[in-house]
CSV table of C-alpha atoms and ligand atoms in Angstrom, one decimal:
chain,number,residue,atom,x,y,z
A,18,UNK,CA,-18.6,0.6,14.4
A,19,UNK,CA,-14.8,-1.0,13.6
A,20,UNK,CA,-12.3,1.3,12.4
A,21,UNK,CA,-10.2,-0.6,9.8
A,22,UNK,CA,-7.4,0.4,7.3
A,23,UNK,CA,-6.9,-1.0,4.2
A,24,UNK,CA,-3.3,-0.7,3.0
A,25,UNK,CA,-3.0,-1.8,-0.9
A,26,UNK,CA,0.1,-2.2,-2.6
A,27,UNK,CA,2.3,-4.5,-4.7
A,28,UNK,CA,4.6,-4.9,-1.9
A,29,UNK,CA,7.6,-6.5,-4.1
A,30,UNK,CA,8.7,-6.7,-1.6
A,31,UNK,CA,7.5,-4.8,1.6
A,32,UNK,CA,10.1,-2.5,3.0
A,33,UNK,CA,10.3,-0.5,6.1
A,34,UNK,CA,8.5,2.5,4.6
A,35,UNK,CA,5.5,0.5,4.4
A,36,UNK,CA,5.7,-0.6,7.8
A,37,UNK,CA,6.4,2.9,9.3
A,38,UNK,CA,3.3,4.3,7.3
A,39,UNK,CA,0.9,1.4,8.6
A,40,UNK,CA,2.1,2.0,12.3
A,41,UNK,CA,1.6,5.5,12.1
A,42,UNK,CA,-2.0,5.5,10.4
A,43,UNK,CA,-2.8,3.0,13.3
A,44,UNK,CA,-2.0,5.3,16.2
A,45,UNK,CA,-2.9,8.5,14.3
A,46,UNK,CA,-6.8,7.9,13.9
A,47,UNK,CA,-6.7,5.1,16.3
A,48,UNK,CA,-7.6,2.1,14.1
A,49,UNK,CA,-8.5,-1.4,15.2
A,50,UNK,CA,-6.8,-3.1,12.5
A,51,UNK,CA,-4.7,-2.5,9.4
A,52,UNK,CA,-5.3,-5.1,6.5
A,53,UNK,CA,-2.5,-5.6,4.0
A,54,UNK,CA,-4.0,-6.1,0.7
A,55,UNK,CA,-1.3,-7.2,-1.8
A,56,UNK,CA,-2.4,-6.8,-5.2
A,57,UNK,CA,-2.5,-10.4,-7.2
A,58,UNK,CA,-2.4,-8.8,-10.8
A,59,UNK,CA,-1.6,-5.3,-10.7
A,60,UNK,CA,-2.3,-3.1,-13.8
A,61,UNK,CA,1.0,-2.0,-15.2
A,62,UNK,CA,3.3,-4.0,-13.0
A,63,UNK,CA,4.8,-7.6,-13.6
A,64,UNK,CA,5.9,-8.4,-10.0
A,65,UNK,CA,7.5,-11.6,-8.5
A,66,UNK,CA,4.9,-14.5,-7.8
A,67,UNK,CA,2.1,-13.4,-5.5
A,68,UNK,CA,3.2,-16.5,-3.4
A,69,UNK,CA,6.5,-14.9,-2.8
A,70,UNK,CA,5.2,-11.3,-2.1
A,71,UNK,CA,2.4,-13.0,0.6
A,72,UNK,CA,5.3,-14.9,2.2
A,73,UNK,CA,7.2,-11.8,2.8
A,74,UNK,CA,4.4,-9.9,3.8
A,75,UNK,CA,3.6,-12.3,6.3
A,76,UNK,CA,6.8,-12.8,7.8
A,77,UNK,CA,7.2,-8.9,8.3
A,78,UNK,CA,3.8,-8.3,9.8
A,79,UNK,CA,3.6,-11.6,11.9
A,80,UNK,CA,4.8,-10.0,15.5
A,81,UNK,CA,2.1,-7.0,15.1
A,82,UNK,CA,-1.2,-7.7,16.6
A,83,UNK,CA,-3.3,-5.2,14.9
A,84,UNK,CA,-1.8,-6.2,11.1
A,85,UNK,CA,-3.1,-9.1,8.9
A,86,UNK,CA,-2.7,-10.0,5.6
A,87,UNK,CA,-5.6,-10.6,3.3
A,88,UNK,CA,-5.6,-13.1,0.4
A,89,UNK,CA,-9.1,-11.9,-0.7
A,90,UNK,CA,-7.6,-11.3,-4.1
A,91,UNK,CA,-7.3,-15.1,-5.0
A,92,UNK,CA,-11.1,-15.2,-5.0
A,93,UNK,CA,-11.0,-13.0,-8.3
A,94,UNK,CA,-9.5,-13.2,-11.7
A,95,UNK,CA,-8.3,-10.8,-14.0
A,96,UNK,CA,-6.7,-7.4,-13.1
A,97,UNK,CA,-6.7,-6.4,-9.6
A,98,UNK,CA,-8.9,-3.3,-8.6
A,99,UNK,CA,-8.9,-1.8,-5.7
A,100,UNK,CA,-12.9,-1.0,-5.6
A,101,UNK,CA,-13.5,-4.8,-5.9
A,102,UNK,CA,-11.4,-5.7,-2.8
A,103,UNK,CA,-13.0,-3.1,-0.7
A,104,UNK,CA,-16.3,-4.3,-1.8
A,105,UNK,CA,-15.3,-8.1,-0.7
A,106,UNK,CA,-13.6,-7.0,2.6
A,107,UNK,CA,-16.9,-5.0,3.3
A,108,UNK,CA,-18.8,-8.3,3.3
A,109,UNK,CA,-16.5,-9.9,5.5
A,110,UNK,CA,-16.0,-7.0,7.9
A,111,UNK,CA,-19.6,-5.4,8.4
A,112,UNK,CA,-20.1,-2.5,10.7
A,113,UNK,CA,-16.9,-0.8,9.6
A,114,UNK,CA,-15.6,2.7,9.0
A,115,UNK,CA,-13.1,2.0,6.3
A,116,UNK,CA,-9.8,3.8,5.7
A,117,UNK,CA,-7.2,3.5,2.8
A,118,UNK,CA,-3.5,4.1,3.5
A,119,UNK,CA,-1.9,5.5,0.4
A,120,UNK,CA,1.2,7.4,-0.5
A,121,UNK,CA,0.9,10.6,-2.2
A,122,UNK,CA,2.1,9.1,-5.6
A,123,UNK,CA,-0.8,6.8,-5.9
A,124,UNK,CA,-3.1,9.2,-4.2
A,125,UNK,CA,-2.5,11.6,-7.1
A,126,UNK,CA,-3.7,8.9,-9.5
A,127,UNK,CA,-7.0,8.1,-7.7
A,128,UNK,CA,-9.1,10.0,-10.3
A,129,UNK,CA,-7.9,7.6,-12.9
A,130,UNK,CA,-8.3,4.4,-10.8
A,131,UNK,CA,-10.9,1.9,-12.2
A,132,UNK,CA,-14.3,3.6,-10.7
A,133,UNK,CA,-12.1,5.7,-8.9
A,134,UNK,CA,-14.9,8.4,-8.1
A,135,UNK,CA,-16.7,5.6,-6.4
A,136,UNK,CA,-14.0,4.4,-4.3
A,137,UNK,CA,-13.0,8.0,-3.6
A,138,UNK,CA,-16.1,8.3,-1.3
A,139,UNK,CA,-16.2,5.0,0.5
A,140,UNK,CA,-13.2,5.4,2.6
A,141,UNK,CA,-11.5,8.2,4.3
A,142,UNK,CA,-7.6,8.5,2.7
A,143,UNK,CA,-4.5,8.5,5.0
A,144,UNK,CA,-1.9,9.9,2.8
A,145,UNK,CA,1.7,9.7,3.2
A,146,UNK,CA,4.2,12.2,2.2
A,147,UNK,CA,6.4,11.1,-0.7
A,148,UNK,CA,9.1,12.7,-2.9
A,149,UNK,CA,7.4,13.5,-6.1
A,150,UNK,CA,10.1,15.0,-8.3
A,151,UNK,CA,11.3,18.0,-6.3
A,152,UNK,CA,8.2,18.3,-4.3
A,153,UNK,CA,8.3,19.0,-0.7
A,154,UNK,CA,5.9,18.2,2.4
A,155,UNK,CA,4.4,21.4,2.0
A,156,UNK,CA,3.5,21.1,-1.6
A,157,UNK,CA,2.1,17.4,-1.0
A,158,UNK,CA,-0.9,19.2,0.9
A,159,UNK,CA,-1.4,21.1,-2.3
A,160,UNK,CA,-1.3,18.2,-4.3
A,161,UNK,CA,-3.9,16.5,-2.2
A,162,UNK,CA,-6.0,19.5,-2.7
A,163,UNK,CA,-5.8,19.3,-6.4
A,164,UNK,CA,-7.0,15.9,-6.6
A,165,UNK,CA,-9.9,16.6,-4.0
A,166,UNK,CA,-10.8,19.7,-6.5
A,167,UNK,CA,-10.5,17.4,-9.6
A,168,UNK,CA,-13.0,14.8,-8.1
A,169,UNK,CA,-15.0,17.4,-6.8
A,170,UNK,CA,-15.5,18.9,-10.3
A,171,UNK,CA,-16.8,15.4,-11.4
A,172,UNK,CA,-19.4,15.5,-8.4
A,173,UNK,CA,-17.2,13.5,-6.0
A,174,UNK,CA,-16.0,13.9,-2.8
A,175,UNK,CA,-13.1,12.5,-0.5
A,176,UNK,CA,-12.1,12.8,2.8
A,177,UNK,CA,-8.4,12.8,3.3
A,178,UNK,CA,-5.6,13.7,6.2
A,179,UNK,CA,-2.0,13.6,5.8
A,180,UNK,CA,-0.1,11.1,7.8
A,181,UNK,CA,2.3,12.7,10.3
A,182,UNK,CA,5.5,11.1,9.2
A,183,UNK,CA,8.7,12.3,7.6
A,184,UNK,CA,9.6,11.5,4.0
A,185,UNK,CA,11.1,8.0,3.6
A,186,UNK,CA,12.9,7.6,0.6
A,187,UNK,CA,12.8,3.8,0.4
A,188,UNK,CA,10.8,2.3,-2.2
A,189,UNK,CA,10.3,-1.6,-3.2
A,190,UNK,CA,12.1,-0.5,-6.8
A,191,UNK,CA,14.8,0.7,-4.8
A,192,UNK,CA,15.2,-2.5,-2.7
A,193,UNK,CA,15.1,-4.3,-6.2
A,194,UNK,CA,17.9,-2.5,-7.9
A,195,UNK,CA,20.3,-2.8,-4.7
A,196,UNK,CA,19.6,-6.7,-4.7
A,197,UNK,CA,20.2,-6.7,-8.6
A,198,UNK,CA,23.7,-5.0,-8.4
A,199,UNK,CA,24.7,-7.0,-5.1
A,200,UNK,CA,24.1,-3.9,-2.6
A,201,UNK,CA,23.1,-4.8,0.7
A,202,UNK,CA,19.6,-4.2,1.5
A,203,UNK,CA,20.0,-4.9,5.3
A,204,UNK,CA,18.0,-1.8,7.1
A,205,UNK,CA,15.7,-1.0,4.0
A,206,UNK,CA,13.8,-4.1,4.8
A,207,UNK,CA,13.3,-6.5,7.8
A,208,UNK,CA,15.8,-9.1,8.3
A,209,UNK,CA,13.0,-11.8,7.9
A,210,UNK,CA,12.3,-10.4,4.2
A,211,UNK,CA,16.1,-10.0,3.5
A,212,UNK,CA,16.7,-13.5,4.2
A,213,UNK,CA,13.8,-14.7,2.4
A,214,UNK,CA,15.0,-12.8,-0.7
A,215,UNK,CA,18.2,-14.1,-0.4
A,216,UNK,CA,17.1,-17.8,0.2
A,217,UNK,CA,14.9,-17.3,-3.1
A,218,UNK,CA,17.4,-15.5,-5.0
A,219,UNK,CA,14.8,-13.0,-5.7
A,220,UNK,CA,15.5,-9.7,-7.8
A,221,UNK,CA,18.8,-11.3,-9.2
A,222,UNK,CA,19.4,-12.1,-12.7
A,223,UNK,CA,18.8,-15.9,-12.2
A,224,UNK,CA,15.3,-15.1,-10.4
A,225,UNK,CA,12.9,-17.8,-9.6
B,302,ATP,P1,7.5,0.3,-6.4
B,302,ATP,O1,8.8,0.9,-6.2
B,302,ATP,O2,7.9,-1.0,-7.0
B,302,ATP,O3,6.8,1.2,-7.4
B,302,ATP,P2,6.5,0.9,-3.9
B,302,ATP,O4,7.6,1.3,-2.9
B,302,ATP,O5,5.6,2.2,-4.3
B,302,ATP,O6,6.9,0.1,-5.2
B,302,ATP,P3,4.1,-0.3,-3.3
B,302,ATP,O7,3.9,-1.8,-2.9
B,302,ATP,O8,3.9,0.0,-5.0
B,302,ATP,O9,5.6,0.0,-3.2
B,302,ATP,O10,3.4,0.8,-2.5
B,302,ATP,C1,2.2,0.4,-1.9
B,302,ATP,C2,1.6,2.1,-1.5
B,302,ATP,O11,2.7,2.4,-0.5
B,302,ATP,C3,1.5,3.2,-2.3
B,302,ATP,O12,0.5,3.8,-2.0
B,302,ATP,C4,2.8,3.6,-2.1
B,302,ATP,O13,2.5,5.1,-2.8
B,302,ATP,C5,3.1,3.7,-0.6
B,302,ATP,N1,4.5,3.9,-0.3
B,302,ATP,C6,5.4,2.8,-0.6
B,302,ATP,N2,6.6,3.3,-0.1
B,302,ATP,C7,6.7,4.4,0.2
B,302,ATP,C8,7.1,5.8,1.0
B,302,ATP,N3,8.8,5.6,1.0
B,302,ATP,N4,6.7,6.8,1.2
B,302,ATP,C9,5.2,6.9,1.2
B,302,ATP,N5,4.5,6.0,0.7
B,302,ATP,C10,5.0,5.2,0.0
């Protein structure tokens, strides 16, 4: 039985926080592989073109033997839903115990995901703490328990564990905001991503 985690996101752009989450997950639960799954048409977001996000993901993960970037979302049209990608990936990787890497902010919304009650039970959830308003790490456990309870009330179960990492304040929106006002993003993203953003004038007013 393989042990694979999916790390879904918009990755607009990938940043060091994402990389730390994936590396921590890999070692904490002895995964064989982390599949980075960029969302083609994420609901409620209008990111830069998929090709740019893919390029940045590939550059940032190229030197890691256990990381791969999935383009499976290109096979579907319409909005991107996690459950469809998990079903498609399960066909490509049979005999797999699936994990899903997620930040606390995203996990909190799981009961509202498209077919969230089903996907909740299809994998083990690896949850990274994340600052939500004034919440602390201790409160993040209680937020996860609330999500678990919410799903249980609707006859769904969820297996989850917290990733053992410190709070990381980096977000893609922070990176975009820094670029937009001309601040340096060195050390917020890998150098290969920083140079890609600069070469393609991403996240500036005259973005491609
Ligand atoms: P944005 O700021 O544009 O909303 P983001 O930084 O949250 O983007 P996404 O690509 O939307 O990046 O996130 C993918 C996944 O990674 C989500 O589950 C999100 O919660 C998680 N994540 C991203 N950054 C962090 C972080 N600093 N700490 C914990 N989880 C994070």
